Short mmCIF file of C-alpha atoms in Angstrom, two decimals:
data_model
loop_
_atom_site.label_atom_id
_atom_site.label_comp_id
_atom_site.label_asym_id
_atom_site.label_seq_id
_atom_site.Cartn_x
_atom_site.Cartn_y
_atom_site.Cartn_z
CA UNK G 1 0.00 0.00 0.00
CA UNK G 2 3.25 2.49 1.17
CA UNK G 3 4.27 1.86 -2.22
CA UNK G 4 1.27 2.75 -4.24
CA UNK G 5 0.88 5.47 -2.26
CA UNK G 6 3.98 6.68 -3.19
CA UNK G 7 3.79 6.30 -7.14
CA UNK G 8 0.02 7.82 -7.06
CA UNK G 9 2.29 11.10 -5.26
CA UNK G 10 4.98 10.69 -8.06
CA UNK G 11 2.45 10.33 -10.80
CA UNK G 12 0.80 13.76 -9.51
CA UNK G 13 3.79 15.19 -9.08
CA UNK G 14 4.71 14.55 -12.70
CA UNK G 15 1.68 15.95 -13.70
CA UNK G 16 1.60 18.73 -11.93
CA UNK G 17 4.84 19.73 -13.77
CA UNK G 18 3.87 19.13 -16.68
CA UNK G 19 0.55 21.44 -16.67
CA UNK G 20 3.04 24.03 -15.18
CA UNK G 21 5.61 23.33 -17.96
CA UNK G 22 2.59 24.01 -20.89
CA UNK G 23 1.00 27.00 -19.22
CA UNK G 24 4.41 28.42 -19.48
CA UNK G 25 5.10 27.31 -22.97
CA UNK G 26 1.37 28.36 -24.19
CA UNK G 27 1.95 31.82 -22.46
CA UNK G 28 5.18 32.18 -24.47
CA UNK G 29 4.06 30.80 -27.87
CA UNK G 30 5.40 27.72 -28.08
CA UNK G 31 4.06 25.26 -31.15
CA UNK G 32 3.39 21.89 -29.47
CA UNK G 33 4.59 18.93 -33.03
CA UNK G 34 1.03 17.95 -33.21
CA UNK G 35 -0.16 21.34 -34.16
CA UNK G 36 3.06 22.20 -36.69
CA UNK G 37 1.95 24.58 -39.20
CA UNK G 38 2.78 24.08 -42.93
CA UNK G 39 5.68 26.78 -42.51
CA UNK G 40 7.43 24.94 -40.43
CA UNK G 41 7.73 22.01 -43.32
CA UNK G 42 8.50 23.95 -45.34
CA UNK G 43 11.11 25.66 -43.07
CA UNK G 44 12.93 22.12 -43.10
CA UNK G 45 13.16 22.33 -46.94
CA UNK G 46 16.51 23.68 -46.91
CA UNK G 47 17.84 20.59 -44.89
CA UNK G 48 16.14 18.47 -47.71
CA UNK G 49 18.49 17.10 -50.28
CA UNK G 50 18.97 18.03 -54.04
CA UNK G 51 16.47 16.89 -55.99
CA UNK G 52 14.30 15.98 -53.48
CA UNK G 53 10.72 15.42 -54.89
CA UNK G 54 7.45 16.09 -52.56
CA UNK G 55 4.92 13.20 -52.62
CA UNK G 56 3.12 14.09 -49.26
CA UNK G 57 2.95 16.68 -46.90
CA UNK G 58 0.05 15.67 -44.17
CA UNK G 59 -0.75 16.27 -40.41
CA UNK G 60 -1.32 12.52 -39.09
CA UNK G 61 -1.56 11.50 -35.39
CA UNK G 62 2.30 11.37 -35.69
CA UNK G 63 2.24 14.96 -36.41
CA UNK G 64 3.24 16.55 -39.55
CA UNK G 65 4.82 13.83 -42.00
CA UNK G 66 6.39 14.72 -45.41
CA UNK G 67 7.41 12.07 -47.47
CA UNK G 68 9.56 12.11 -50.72
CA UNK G 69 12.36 11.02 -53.27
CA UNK G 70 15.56 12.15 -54.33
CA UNK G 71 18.81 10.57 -55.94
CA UNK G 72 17.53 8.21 -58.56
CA UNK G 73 19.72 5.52 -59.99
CA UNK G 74 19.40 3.10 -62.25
CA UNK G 75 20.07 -0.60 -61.38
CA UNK G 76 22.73 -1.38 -63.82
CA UNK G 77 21.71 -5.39 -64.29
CA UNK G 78 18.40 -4.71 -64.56
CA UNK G 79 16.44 -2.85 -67.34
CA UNK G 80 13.58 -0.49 -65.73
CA UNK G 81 14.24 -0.70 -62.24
CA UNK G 82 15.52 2.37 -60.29
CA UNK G 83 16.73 3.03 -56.64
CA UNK G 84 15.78 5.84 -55.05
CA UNK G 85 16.31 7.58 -51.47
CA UNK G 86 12.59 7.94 -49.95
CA UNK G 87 12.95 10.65 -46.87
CA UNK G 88 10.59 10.07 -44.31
CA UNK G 89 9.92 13.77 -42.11
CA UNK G 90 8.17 13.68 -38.74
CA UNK G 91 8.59 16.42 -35.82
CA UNK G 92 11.00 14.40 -34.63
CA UNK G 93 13.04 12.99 -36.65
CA UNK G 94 14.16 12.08 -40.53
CA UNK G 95 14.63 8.40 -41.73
CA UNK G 96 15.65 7.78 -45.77
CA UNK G 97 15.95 4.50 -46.60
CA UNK G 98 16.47 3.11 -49.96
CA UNK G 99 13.65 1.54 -52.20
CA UNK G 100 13.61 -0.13 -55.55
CA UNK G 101 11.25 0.86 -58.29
CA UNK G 102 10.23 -1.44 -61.27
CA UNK G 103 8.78 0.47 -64.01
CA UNK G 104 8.23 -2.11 -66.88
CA UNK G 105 5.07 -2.45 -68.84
CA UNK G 106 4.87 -6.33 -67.53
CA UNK G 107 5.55 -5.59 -63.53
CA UNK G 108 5.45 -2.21 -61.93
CA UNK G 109 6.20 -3.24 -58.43
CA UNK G 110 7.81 -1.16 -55.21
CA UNK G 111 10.62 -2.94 -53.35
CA UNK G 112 11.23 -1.96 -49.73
CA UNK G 113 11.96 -2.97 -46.46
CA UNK G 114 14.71 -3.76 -43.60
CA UNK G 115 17.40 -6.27 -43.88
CA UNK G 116 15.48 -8.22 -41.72
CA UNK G 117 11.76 -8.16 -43.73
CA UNK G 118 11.55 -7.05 -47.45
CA UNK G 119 8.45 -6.18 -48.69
CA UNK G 120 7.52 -6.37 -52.89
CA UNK G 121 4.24 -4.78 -53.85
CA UNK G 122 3.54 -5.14 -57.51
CA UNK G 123 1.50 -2.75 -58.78
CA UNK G 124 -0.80 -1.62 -61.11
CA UNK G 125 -0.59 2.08 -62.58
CA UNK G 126 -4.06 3.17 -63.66
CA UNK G 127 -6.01 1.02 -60.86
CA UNK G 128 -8.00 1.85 -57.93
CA UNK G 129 -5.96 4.05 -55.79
CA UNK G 130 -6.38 3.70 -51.70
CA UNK G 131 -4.67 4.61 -48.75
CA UNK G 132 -3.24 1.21 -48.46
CA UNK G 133 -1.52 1.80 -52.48
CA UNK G 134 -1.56 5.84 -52.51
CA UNK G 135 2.38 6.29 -51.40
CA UNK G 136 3.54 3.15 -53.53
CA UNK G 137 1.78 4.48 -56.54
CA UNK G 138 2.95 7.91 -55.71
CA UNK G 139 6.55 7.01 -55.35
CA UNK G 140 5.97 4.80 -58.81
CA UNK G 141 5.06 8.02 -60.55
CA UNK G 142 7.53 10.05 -59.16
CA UNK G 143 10.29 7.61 -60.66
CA UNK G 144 8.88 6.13 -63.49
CA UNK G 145 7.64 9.04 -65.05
CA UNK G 146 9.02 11.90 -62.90
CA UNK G 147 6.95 14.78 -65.13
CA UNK G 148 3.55 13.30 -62.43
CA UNK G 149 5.82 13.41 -59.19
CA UNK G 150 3.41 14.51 -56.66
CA UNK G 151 0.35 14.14 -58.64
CA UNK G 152 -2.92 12.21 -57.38
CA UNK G 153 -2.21 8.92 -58.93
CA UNK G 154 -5.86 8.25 -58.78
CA UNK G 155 -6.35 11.03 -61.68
CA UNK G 156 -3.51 9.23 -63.48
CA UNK G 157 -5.59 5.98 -65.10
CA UNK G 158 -5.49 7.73 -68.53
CA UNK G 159 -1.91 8.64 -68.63
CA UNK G 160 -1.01 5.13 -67.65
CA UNK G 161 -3.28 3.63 -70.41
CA UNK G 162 -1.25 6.00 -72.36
CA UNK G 163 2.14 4.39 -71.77
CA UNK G 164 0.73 1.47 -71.76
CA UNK G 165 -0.32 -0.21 -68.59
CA UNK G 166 -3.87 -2.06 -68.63
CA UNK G 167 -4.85 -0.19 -65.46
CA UNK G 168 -6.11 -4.33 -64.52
CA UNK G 169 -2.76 -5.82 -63.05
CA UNK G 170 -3.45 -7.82 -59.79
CA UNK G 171 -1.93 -5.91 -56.88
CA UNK G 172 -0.11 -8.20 -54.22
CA UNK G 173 1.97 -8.04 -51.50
CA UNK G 174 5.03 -10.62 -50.60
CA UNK G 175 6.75 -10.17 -47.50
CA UNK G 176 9.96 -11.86 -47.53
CA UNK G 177 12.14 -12.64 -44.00
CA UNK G 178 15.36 -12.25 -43.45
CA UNK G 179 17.58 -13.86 -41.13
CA UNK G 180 17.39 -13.53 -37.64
CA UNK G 181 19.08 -12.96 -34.75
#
C-alpha cells in the first residue's frame, strides 16, 4: 500500500509539472509537433536534399509527415528498375531509406523494407488508388515518369493507359524474412 501510495504522489507530481511546464510554454508561444503549421515544413526544406521530390505533406496523429524522393539511380543489371532515397519527415526525426522501383510495362512493383523483412508490392498504374496503395503508386510516378511526381495517382488511369499499362494488373503483397538474430 506504502508503495502505491507513493507512485500515485509521483504520478501527480509529474503531472503537476507538466501542466506548469505548458501554461508556461502556451503563455510564451510555443508550437506543441502535433499542431506544426505548414511553414514549419516547409522551413525544413533547406535541410532536404537536391532533388528531393514532394509526394506528401500531411498532419497525421504522428504529427506533420512529409514524405519524398531524391537521388535516382538506375540498377545497372536490370532494365527499368531504379533506386531511389525515400525521406521520411516527422517532428522528430528524418529516416531515408532506400527503395527499388520497377517500371516495366509487364511488372510495376515497389521494393522496400529492412534487412530483416523485405516487402515487394507489384503494382498496377491506372487502378484503384487507396490509402493502403496511394504512397507506392505515388513514389511509382515520381520515378517512373518523374513529369507526375506529386500528382494524385488516382487522376492518373489515362496517362497510364497512355504508356501502356492495362490499369487491370493484380496488386499483391510478398513479404519476404530475413535472417534472424
Amino acid at each position: 500500500m506504502k508503495m502505491l501510495t507513493k507512485r500515485l504522489s509521483f504520478i501527480a507530481a509529474s503531472l503537476a509539472l507538466l501542466a506548469a511546464a505548458c501554461r508556461v510554454a502556451a503563455s510564451v508561444g510555443v508550437a506543441w509537433p502535433a499542431a506544426a503549421q505548414e511553414e514549419d515544413s516547409r522551413s525544413n526544406a533547406e535541410n532536404r536534399p537536391p532533388g528531393f521530390q514532394l509526394l506528401l505533406d500531411k498532419v497525421t496523429h504522428r504529427g506533420r509527415e512529409v514524405v519524398g524522393v531524391y537521388g535516382l539511380v538506375p540498377e545497372p543489371a536490370q532494365p527499368g528498375l531504379w533506386r531511389v532515397q525515400v525521406w521520411e519527415e516527422l517532428d522528430d526525426r528524418v529516416t531515408v531509406a532506400t527503395d527499388k522501383i520497377g517500371c516495366s510495362l509487364s511488372s510495376p512493383m515497389r521494393i522496400t523494407g529492412t534487412a530483416r523483412r523485405l516487402i515487394i508490392r507489384e503494382l498496377n498504374p491506372g487502378g484503384d488508388i487507396t490509402p493502403a496503395n496511394r504512397l507506392d503508386h505515388l513514389m511509382w510516378w515520381a520515378v517512373c515518369v518523374p513529369a507526375q511526381a506529386g500528382k494524385d495517382p488516382a487522376s492518373l488511369g489515362p496517362l497510364a493507359r497512355q504508356l501502356g499499362y492495362s490499369g487491370r494488373l493484380p496488386e499483391r503483397e510478398q513479404v519476404v524474412l530475413g535472417p534472424g538474430r
